[in-house]
Coordinates of C-alpha atoms in Angstrom, one line a residue:
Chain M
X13 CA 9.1 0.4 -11.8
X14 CA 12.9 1.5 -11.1
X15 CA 12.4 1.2 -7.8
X16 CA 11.4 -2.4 -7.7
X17 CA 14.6 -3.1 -10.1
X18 CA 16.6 -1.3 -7.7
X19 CA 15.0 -3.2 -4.4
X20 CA 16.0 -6.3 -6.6
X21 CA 19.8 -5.7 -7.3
X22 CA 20.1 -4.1 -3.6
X23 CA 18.4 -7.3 -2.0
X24 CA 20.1 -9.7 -4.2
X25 CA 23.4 -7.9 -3.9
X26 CA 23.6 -8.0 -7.8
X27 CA 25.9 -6.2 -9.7
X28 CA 23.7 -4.9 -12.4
X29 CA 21.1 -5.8 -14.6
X30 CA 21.3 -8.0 -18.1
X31 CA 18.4 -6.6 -20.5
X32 CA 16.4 -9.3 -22.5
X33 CA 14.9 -7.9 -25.2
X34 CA 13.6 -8.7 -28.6
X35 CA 14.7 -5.3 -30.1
X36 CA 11.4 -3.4 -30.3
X37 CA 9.7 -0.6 -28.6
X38 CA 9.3 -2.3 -25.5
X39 CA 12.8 -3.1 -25.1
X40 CA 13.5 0.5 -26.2
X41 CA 11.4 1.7 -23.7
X42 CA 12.8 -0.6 -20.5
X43 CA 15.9 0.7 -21.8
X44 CA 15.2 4.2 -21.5
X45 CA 14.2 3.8 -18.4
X46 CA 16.4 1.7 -16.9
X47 CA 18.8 4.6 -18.0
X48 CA 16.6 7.8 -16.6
X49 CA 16.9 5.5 -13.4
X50 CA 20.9 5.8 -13.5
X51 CA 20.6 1.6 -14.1
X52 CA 22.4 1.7 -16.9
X53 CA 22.0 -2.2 -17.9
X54 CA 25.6 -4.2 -18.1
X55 CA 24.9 -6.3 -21.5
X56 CA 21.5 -6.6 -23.9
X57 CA 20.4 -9.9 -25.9
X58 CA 18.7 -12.4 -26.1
X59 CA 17.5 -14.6 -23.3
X60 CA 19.6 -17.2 -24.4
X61 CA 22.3 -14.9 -24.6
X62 CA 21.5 -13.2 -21.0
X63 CA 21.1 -15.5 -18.8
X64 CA 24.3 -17.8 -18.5
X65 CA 26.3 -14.6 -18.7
X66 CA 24.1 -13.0 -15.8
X67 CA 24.4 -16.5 -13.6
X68 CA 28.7 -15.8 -14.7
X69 CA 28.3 -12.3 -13.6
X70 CA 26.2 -11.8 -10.9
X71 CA 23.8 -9.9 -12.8
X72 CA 19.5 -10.0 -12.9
X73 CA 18.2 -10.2 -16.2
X74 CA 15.7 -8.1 -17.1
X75 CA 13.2 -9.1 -20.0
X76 CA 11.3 -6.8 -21.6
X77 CA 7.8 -8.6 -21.9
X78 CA 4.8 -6.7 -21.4
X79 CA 2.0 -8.0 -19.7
X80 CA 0.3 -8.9 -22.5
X81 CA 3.4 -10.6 -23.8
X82 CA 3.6 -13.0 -20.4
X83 CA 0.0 -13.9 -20.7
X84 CA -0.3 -15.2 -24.3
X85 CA 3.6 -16.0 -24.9
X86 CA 4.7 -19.6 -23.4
X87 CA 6.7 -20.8 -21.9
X88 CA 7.8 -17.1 -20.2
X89 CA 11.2 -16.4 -20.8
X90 CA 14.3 -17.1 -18.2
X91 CA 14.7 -13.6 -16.2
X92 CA 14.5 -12.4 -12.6
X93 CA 12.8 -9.3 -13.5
X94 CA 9.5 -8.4 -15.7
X95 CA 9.9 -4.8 -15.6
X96 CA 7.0 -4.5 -18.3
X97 CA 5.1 -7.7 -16.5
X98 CA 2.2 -5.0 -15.3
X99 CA 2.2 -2.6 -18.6
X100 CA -0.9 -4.0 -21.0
X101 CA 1.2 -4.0 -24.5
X102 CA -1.4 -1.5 -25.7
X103 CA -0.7 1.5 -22.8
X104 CA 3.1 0.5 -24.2
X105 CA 1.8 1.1 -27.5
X106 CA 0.2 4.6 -26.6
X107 CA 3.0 5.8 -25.1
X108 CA 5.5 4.7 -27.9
X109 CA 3.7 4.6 -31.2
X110 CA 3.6 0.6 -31.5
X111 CA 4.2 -2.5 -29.6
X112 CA 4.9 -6.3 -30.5
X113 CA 2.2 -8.2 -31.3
X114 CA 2.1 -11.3 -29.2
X115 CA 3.6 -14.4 -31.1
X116 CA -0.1 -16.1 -31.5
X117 CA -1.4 -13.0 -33.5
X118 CA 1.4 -11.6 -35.5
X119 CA 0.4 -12.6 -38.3
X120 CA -3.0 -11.3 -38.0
X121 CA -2.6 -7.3 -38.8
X122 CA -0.1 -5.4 -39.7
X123 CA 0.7 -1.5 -39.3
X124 CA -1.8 1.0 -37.6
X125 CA -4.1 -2.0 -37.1
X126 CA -1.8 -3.7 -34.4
X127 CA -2.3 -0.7 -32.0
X128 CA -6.0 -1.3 -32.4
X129 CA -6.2 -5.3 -32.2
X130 CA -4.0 -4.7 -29.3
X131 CA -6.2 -2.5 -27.4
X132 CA -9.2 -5.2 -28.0
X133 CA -7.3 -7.8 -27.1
X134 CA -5.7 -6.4 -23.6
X135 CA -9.6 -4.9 -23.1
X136 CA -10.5 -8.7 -22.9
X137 CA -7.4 -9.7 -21.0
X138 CA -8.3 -6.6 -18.7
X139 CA -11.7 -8.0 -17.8
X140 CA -10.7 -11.5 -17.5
X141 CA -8.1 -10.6 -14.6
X142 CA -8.8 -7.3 -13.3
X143 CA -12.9 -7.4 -13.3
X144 CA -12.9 -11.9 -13.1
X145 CA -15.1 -12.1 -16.2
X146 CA -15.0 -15.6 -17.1
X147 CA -12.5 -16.4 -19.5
X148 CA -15.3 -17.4 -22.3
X149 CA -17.5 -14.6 -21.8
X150 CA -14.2 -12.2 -22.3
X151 CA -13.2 -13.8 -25.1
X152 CA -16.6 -13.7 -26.8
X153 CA -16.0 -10.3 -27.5
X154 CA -13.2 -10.7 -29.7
X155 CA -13.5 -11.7 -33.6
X156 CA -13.6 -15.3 -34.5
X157 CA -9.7 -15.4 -35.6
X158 CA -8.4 -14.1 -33.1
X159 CA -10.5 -15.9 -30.4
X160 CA -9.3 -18.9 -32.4
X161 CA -5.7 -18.0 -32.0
X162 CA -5.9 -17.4 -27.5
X163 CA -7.7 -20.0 -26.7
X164 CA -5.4 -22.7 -27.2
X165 CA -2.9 -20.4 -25.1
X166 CA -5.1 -19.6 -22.0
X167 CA -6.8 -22.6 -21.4
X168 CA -3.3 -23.3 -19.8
X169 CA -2.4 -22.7 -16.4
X170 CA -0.7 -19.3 -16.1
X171 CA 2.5 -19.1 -14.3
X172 CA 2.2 -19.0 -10.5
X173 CA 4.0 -19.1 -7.2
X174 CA 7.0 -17.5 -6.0
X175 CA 8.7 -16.2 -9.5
X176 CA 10.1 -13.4 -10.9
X177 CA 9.7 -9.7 -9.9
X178 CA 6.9 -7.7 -11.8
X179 CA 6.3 -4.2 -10.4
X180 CA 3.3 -4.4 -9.3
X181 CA 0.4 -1.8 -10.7
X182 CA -3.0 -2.6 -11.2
X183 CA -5.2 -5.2 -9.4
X184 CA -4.2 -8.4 -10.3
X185 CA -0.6 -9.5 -11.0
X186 CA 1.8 -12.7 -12.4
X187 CA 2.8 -14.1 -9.9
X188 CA 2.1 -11.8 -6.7
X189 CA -1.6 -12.0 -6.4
X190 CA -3.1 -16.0 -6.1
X191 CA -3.6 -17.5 -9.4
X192 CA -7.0 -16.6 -11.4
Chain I
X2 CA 15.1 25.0 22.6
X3 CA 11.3 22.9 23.4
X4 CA 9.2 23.7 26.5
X5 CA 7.4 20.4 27.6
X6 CA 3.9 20.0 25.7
X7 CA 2.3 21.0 29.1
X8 CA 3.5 23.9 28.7
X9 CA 3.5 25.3 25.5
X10 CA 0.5 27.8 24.3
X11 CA -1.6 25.4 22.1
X12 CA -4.4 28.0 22.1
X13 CA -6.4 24.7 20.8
X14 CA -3.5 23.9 17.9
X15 CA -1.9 20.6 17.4
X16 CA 1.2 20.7 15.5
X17 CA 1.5 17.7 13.2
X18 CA 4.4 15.6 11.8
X19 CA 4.0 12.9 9.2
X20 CA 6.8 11.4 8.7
X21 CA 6.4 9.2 5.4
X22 CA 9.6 7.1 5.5
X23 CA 10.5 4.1 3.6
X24 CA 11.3 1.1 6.0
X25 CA 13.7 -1.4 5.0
X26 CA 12.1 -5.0 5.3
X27 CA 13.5 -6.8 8.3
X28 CA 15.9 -4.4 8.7
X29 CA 14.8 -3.3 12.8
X30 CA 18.1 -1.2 13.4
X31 CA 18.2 0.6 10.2
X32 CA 14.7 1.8 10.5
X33 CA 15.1 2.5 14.1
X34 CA 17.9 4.4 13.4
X35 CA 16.3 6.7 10.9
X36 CA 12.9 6.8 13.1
X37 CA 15.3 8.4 16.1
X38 CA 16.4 10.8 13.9
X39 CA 13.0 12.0 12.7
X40 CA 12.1 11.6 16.3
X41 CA 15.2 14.4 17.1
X42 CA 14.1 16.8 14.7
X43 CA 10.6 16.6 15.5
X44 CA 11.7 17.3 19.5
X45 CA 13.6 20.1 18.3
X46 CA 10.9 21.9 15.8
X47 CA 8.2 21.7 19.1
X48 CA 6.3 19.0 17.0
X49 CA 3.5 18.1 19.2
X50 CA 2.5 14.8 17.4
X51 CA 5.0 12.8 15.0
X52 CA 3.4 9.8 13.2
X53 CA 4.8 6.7 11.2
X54 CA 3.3 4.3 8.9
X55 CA 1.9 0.9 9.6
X56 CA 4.8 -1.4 11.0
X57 CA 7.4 1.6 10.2
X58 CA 10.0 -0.5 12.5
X59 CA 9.7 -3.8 10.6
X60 CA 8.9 -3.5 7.1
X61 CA 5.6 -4.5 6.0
X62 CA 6.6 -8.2 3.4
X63 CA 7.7 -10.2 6.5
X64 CA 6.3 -13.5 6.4
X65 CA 7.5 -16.1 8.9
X66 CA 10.3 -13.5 10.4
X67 CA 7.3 -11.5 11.5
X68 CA 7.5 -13.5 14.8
X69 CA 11.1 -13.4 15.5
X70 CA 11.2 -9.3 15.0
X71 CA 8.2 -9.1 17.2
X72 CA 8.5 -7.4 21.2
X73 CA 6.4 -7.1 23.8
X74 CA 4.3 -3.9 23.7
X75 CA 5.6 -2.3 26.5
X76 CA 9.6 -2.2 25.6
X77 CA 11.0 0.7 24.0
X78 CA 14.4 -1.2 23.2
X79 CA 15.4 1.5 20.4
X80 CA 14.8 4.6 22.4
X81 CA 11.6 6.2 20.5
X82 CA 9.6 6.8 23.4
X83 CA 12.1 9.2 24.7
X84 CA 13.4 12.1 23.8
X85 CA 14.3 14.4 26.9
X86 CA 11.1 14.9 28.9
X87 CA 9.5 17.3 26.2
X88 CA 9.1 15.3 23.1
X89 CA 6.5 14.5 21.0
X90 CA 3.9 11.8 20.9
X91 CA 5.3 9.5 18.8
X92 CA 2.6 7.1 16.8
X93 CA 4.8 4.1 14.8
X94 CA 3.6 0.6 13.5
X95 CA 5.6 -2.6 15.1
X96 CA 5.3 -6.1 15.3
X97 CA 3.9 -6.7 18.8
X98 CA 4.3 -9.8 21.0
X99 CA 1.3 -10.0 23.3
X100 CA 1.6 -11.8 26.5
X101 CA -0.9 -14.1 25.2
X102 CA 2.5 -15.1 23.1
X103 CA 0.6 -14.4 19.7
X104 CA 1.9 -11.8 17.4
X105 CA 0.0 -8.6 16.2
X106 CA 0.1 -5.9 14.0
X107 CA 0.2 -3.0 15.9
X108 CA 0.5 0.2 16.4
X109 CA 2.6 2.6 19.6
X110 CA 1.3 5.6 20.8
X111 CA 4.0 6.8 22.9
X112 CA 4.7 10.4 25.2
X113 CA 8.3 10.9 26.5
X114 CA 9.3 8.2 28.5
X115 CA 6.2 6.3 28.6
X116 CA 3.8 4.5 27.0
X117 CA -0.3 6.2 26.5
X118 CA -2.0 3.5 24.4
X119 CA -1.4 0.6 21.6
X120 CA -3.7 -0.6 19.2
X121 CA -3.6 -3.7 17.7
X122 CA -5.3 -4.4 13.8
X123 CA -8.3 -5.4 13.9
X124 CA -9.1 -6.4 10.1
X125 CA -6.2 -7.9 8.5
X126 CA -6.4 -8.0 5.0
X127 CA -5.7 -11.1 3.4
X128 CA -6.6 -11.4 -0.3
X129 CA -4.7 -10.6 -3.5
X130 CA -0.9 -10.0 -2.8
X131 CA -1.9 -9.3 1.4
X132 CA -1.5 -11.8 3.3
X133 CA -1.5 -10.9 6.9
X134 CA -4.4 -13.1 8.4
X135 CA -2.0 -15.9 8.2
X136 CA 1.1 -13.8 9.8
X137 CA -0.7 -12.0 12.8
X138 CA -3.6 -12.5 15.3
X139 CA -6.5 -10.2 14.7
X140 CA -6.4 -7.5 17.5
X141 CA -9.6 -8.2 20.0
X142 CA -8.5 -4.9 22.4
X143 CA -11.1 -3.1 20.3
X144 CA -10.9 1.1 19.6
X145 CA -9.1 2.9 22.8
X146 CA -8.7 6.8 23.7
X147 CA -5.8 9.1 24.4
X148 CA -4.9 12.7 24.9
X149 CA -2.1 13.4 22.8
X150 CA -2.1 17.3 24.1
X151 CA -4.7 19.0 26.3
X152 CA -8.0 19.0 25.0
X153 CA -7.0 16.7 22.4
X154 CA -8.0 13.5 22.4
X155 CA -7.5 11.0 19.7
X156 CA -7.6 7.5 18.5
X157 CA -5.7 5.1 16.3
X158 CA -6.8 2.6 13.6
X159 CA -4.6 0.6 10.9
X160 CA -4.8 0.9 7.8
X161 CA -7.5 -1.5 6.8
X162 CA -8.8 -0.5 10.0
X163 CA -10.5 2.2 8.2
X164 CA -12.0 0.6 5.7
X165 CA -14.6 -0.9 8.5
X166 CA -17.3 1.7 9.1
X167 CA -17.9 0.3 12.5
X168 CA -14.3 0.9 13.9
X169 CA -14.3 5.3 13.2
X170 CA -17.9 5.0 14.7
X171 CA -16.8 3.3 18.0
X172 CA -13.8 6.0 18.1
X173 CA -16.0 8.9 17.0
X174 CA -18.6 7.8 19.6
X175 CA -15.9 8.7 22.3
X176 CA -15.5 12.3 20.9
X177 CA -12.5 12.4 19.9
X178 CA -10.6 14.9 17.9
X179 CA -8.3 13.5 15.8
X180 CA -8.1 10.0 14.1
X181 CA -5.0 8.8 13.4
X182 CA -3.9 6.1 10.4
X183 CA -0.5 4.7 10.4
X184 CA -1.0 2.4 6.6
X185 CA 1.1 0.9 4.5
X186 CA -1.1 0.9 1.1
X187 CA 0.4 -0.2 -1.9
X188 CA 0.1 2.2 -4.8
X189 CA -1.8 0.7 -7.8
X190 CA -3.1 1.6 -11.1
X191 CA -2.0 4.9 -12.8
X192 CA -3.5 8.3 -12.8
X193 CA -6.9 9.5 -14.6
X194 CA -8.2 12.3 -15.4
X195 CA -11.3 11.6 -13.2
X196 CA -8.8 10.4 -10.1
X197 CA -5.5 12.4 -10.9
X198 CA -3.6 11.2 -7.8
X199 CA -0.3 9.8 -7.9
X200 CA -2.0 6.6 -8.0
X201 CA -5.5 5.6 -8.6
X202 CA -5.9 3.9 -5.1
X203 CA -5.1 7.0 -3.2
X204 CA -8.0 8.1 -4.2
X205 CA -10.3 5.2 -2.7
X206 CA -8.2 5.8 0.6
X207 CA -9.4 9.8 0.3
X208 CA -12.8 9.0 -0.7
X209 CA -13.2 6.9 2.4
X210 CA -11.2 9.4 4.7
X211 CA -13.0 12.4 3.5
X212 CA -16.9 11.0 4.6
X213 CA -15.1 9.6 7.8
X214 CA -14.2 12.9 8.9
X215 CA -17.0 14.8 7.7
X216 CA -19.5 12.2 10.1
X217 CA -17.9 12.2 12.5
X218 CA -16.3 15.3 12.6
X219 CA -12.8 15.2 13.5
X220 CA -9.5 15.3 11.9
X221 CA -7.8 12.3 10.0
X222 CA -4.6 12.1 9.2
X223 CA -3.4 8.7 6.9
X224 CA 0.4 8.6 7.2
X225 CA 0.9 5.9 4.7
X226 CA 4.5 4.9 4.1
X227 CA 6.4 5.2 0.7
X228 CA 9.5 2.6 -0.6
X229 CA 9.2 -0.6 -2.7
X230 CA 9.5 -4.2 -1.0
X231 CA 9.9 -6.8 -3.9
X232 CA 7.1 -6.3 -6.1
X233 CA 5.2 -3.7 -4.7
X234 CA 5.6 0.0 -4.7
X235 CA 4.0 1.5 -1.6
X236 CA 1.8 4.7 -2.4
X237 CA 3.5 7.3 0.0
X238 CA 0.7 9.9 -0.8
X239 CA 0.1 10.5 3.4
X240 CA -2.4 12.9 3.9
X241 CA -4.5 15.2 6.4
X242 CA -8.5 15.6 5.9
X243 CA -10.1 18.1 8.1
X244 CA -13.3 18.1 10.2
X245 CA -15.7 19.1 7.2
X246 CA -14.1 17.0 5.1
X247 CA -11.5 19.0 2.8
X248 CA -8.4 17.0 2.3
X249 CA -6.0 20.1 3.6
X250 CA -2.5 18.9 2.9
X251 CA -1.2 15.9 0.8
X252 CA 2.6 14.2 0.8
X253 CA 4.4 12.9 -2.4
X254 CA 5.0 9.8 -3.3
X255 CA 8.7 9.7 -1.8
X256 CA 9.9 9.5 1.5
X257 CA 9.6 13.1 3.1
X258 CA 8.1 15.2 6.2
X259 CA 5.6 17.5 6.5
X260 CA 4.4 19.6 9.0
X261 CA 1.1 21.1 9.6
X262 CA -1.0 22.6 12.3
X263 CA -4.4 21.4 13.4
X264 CA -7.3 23.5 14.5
X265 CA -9.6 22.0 17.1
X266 CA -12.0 25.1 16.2
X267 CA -12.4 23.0 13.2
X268 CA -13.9 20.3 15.0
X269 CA -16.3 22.2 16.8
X270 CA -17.5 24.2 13.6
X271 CA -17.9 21.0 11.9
X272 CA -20.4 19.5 15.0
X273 CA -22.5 22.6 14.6
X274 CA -22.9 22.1 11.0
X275 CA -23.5 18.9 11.4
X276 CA -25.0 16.7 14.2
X277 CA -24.1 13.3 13.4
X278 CA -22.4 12.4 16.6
X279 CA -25.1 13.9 18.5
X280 CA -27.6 12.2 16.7
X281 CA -25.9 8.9 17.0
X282 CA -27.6 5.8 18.5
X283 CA -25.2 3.2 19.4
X284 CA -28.4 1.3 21.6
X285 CA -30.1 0.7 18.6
X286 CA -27.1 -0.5 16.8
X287 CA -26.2 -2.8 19.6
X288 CA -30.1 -4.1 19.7
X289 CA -29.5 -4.6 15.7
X290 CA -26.7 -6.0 15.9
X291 CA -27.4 -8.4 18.6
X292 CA -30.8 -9.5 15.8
X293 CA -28.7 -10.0 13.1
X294 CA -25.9 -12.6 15.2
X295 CA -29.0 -13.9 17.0
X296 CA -31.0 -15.0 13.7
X297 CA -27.6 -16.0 11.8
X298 CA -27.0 -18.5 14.9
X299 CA -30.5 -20.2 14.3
X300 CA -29.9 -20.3 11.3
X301 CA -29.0 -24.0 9.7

């Protein structure tokens, strides 16, 4: 994942990198990484924050949404790099002891039961884009609520074409491989 | 000091370099640059056989530059064929002009000075992020044969080359000794404990090696190339599978070189376990084949 943020700022002749993050453990974790990487980030915010002082700077922003974050969250945020984009919020979540809940379902669990309600969800996610279930059949398996709560979200057209960076790691990816 | 191949006492070994570099996309004189280097050190360590990834020259993410870094198969204009007159055979992945003015994906097999063989992809992949069927002309030169030292002789596919059961037949049906991969395979998915390879993938790419080598018997080396270009992370990974099919050496993930020597005792223990090539029947596969486009033709 470094390496692709470093490919970036070399091909873009960018200064440095602006983190975007909503201040939990995915934006911990980019973070962390960024700064294993030497890629010590220049200035951390909010999108809204980030990007006029990247465009002012000659910086890449870097948001910290996960996968699951890109694919149930719209509109995706303003940023040149999804470090997170191929990181289900769930692998996040084993690796880091939690993981935002993406905006449709926070409201729907609350503690340990997030990492669990996570894992369903990206497990239906996974199947939908990686093993081209249909959408409805994937979605069947999930209970009534939160079925309720997704649909509405991806019956819309997912981003496509030419957009921002996501390292790419498993078999289907925003906005390298052709749309679903 | 290096004693031309002729000369040296190979007592039936091949000394092997992989050199697993990270090319710089559309940056020709960089990666040249670095390739001569490798290409130095190789001459001076007596390397026998050095070998670069799929379009190690170019960068593999080219898209409509491809043509205008493509040259004609034939020119050497960065000096890797040459080396003194007791170098290595140098394998390296290029864009190729043809004559026929169409541009190919292709791969140099080069001895000091002069030029033994090019191979041109046949399959290109073009699905999910690949998109080289609408970038270069699928090669139509077929599966040709060289001796990289005496008494070996060896062939050349590209990476998705391999992936085509039909393409190591047609080579191992010449009896060769070696089969050699330049790729450039993206890495994807993480480890598991059932596929614990630096990436998941890798261990498709070994799966498929290891039977290849063990039918055919012969020696396979993928030399898969390492680097990111945008949003893919290349796999590194390269790797050497032997005649009975035990990978035998592996490369990181990072750019690096590594050496190793080949045994072509190896091959002929692995043909007298084994009689696959003997056993082969390429009539009856052409008599087949020619069935199958016969009755898909009448067909509506």
């Amino acid at each position: 994942m470094t390496a692709v943020v470093r490919e970036a700022l070399r091909e873009a002749e960018a200064e440095g990198v602006a983190l975007s993050i909503r201040g939990e453990a995915e934006g911990e974790l980019l973070g962390r990484w960024l700064r294993q990487a030497g890629l010590e980030p220049r200035a951390e915010g909010t999108a809204e924050e980030m990007h006029p002082l990247a465009v002012r700077s000659g910086l890449l922003v870097a948001s910290d949404r996960s996968k699951t974050a890109l694919l149930l969250e719209r509109p995706t945020p303003l940023a040149h790099l999804h470090p997170l984009g191929d990181l289900w919020s769930s692998w996040i979540a084993s690796w880091t002891g939690g993981a935002r809940l993406p905006d449709p379902l926070r409201s729907l669990a609350g503690g340990a039961g997030d990492i669990e309600l996570l894992a369903r969800v990206d497990g239906t996610l996974r199947a939908w884009t990686e093993r081209r279930v249909p959408l409805d059949e994937a979605l069947a398996r999930l209970p009534d609520e939160v079925r309720r709560r997704l649909v509405p979200v991806l019956r819309r057209p997912l981003p496509a074409g030419r957009g921002p960076i996501v390292p790419k790691l498993t078999s289907w990816t925003l906005w390298t491989d052709p749309p679903l | 000091m290096t004693r031309p191949s002729t000369e040296r006492d190979h007592q039936g070994s091949l000394r092997l370099r992989i050199a697993q570099t990270a090319p710089r996309r559309a940056d020709v004189e960089a990666n040249a640059r670095e390739m001569v280097r490798l290409l130095r050190s190789a001459s001076a360590h007596a390397v026998d056989l050095l070998v670069f990834p799929e379009l190690a020259l170019t960068g593999y993410d080219l898209g409509s530059r491809a043509a205008e870094l493509a040259i004609p198969a034939d020119e050497d204009p960065f000096g890797l064929w040459t080396d003194g007159e007791d170098g290595p055979v140098v394998i390296y992945g290029f864009v190729e002009r043809g004559g026929d003015h169409l541009v190919y994906n292709s791969a140099t097999v080069a001895a000091p000075g002069r030029l033994l063989h090019t191979h041109r992809k046949l399959h290109l992949p073009t699905y999910g992020t690949f998109d080289e069927g609408r970038i270069f002309a699928p090669g139509r030169t077929g599966v040709g044969v060289f001796e990289v030292i005496p008494g070996w002789r060896a062939s050349v596919l590209v990476c998705e080359d391999l992936w085509h059961p039909p393409l190591p037949y047609l080579a191992g049906l010449h009896g060769i000794d070696l089969l050699v991969v330049p790729a450039a395979a993206p890495g994807r998915d993480p480890p598991t404990a059932d596929a614990p390879t630096a990436f998941a993938s890798v261990d498709a790419w070994e799966t498929i090696a290891r039977a290849t080598a063990m039918i055919h018997g012969i020696w396979l080396v993928v030399a898969n190339r390492s680097g990111v270009e945008g949003p893919v992370t290349f796999a590194g990974s390269s790797f050497v599978v032997a005649p009975d099919g035990a990978v035998v050496h592996r490369c990181g993930t990072a750019e690096e070189t590594s050496d190793l020597v080949l045994d072509r005792s190896a091959v002929r223990d692995a043909r007298a376990t084994f009689s696959h090539l003997r056993d082969a029947q390429p009539g009856r596969v052409r008599t087949e084949l020619e069935r199958l486009i016969s009755r898909n033709r009448s067909q509506p």
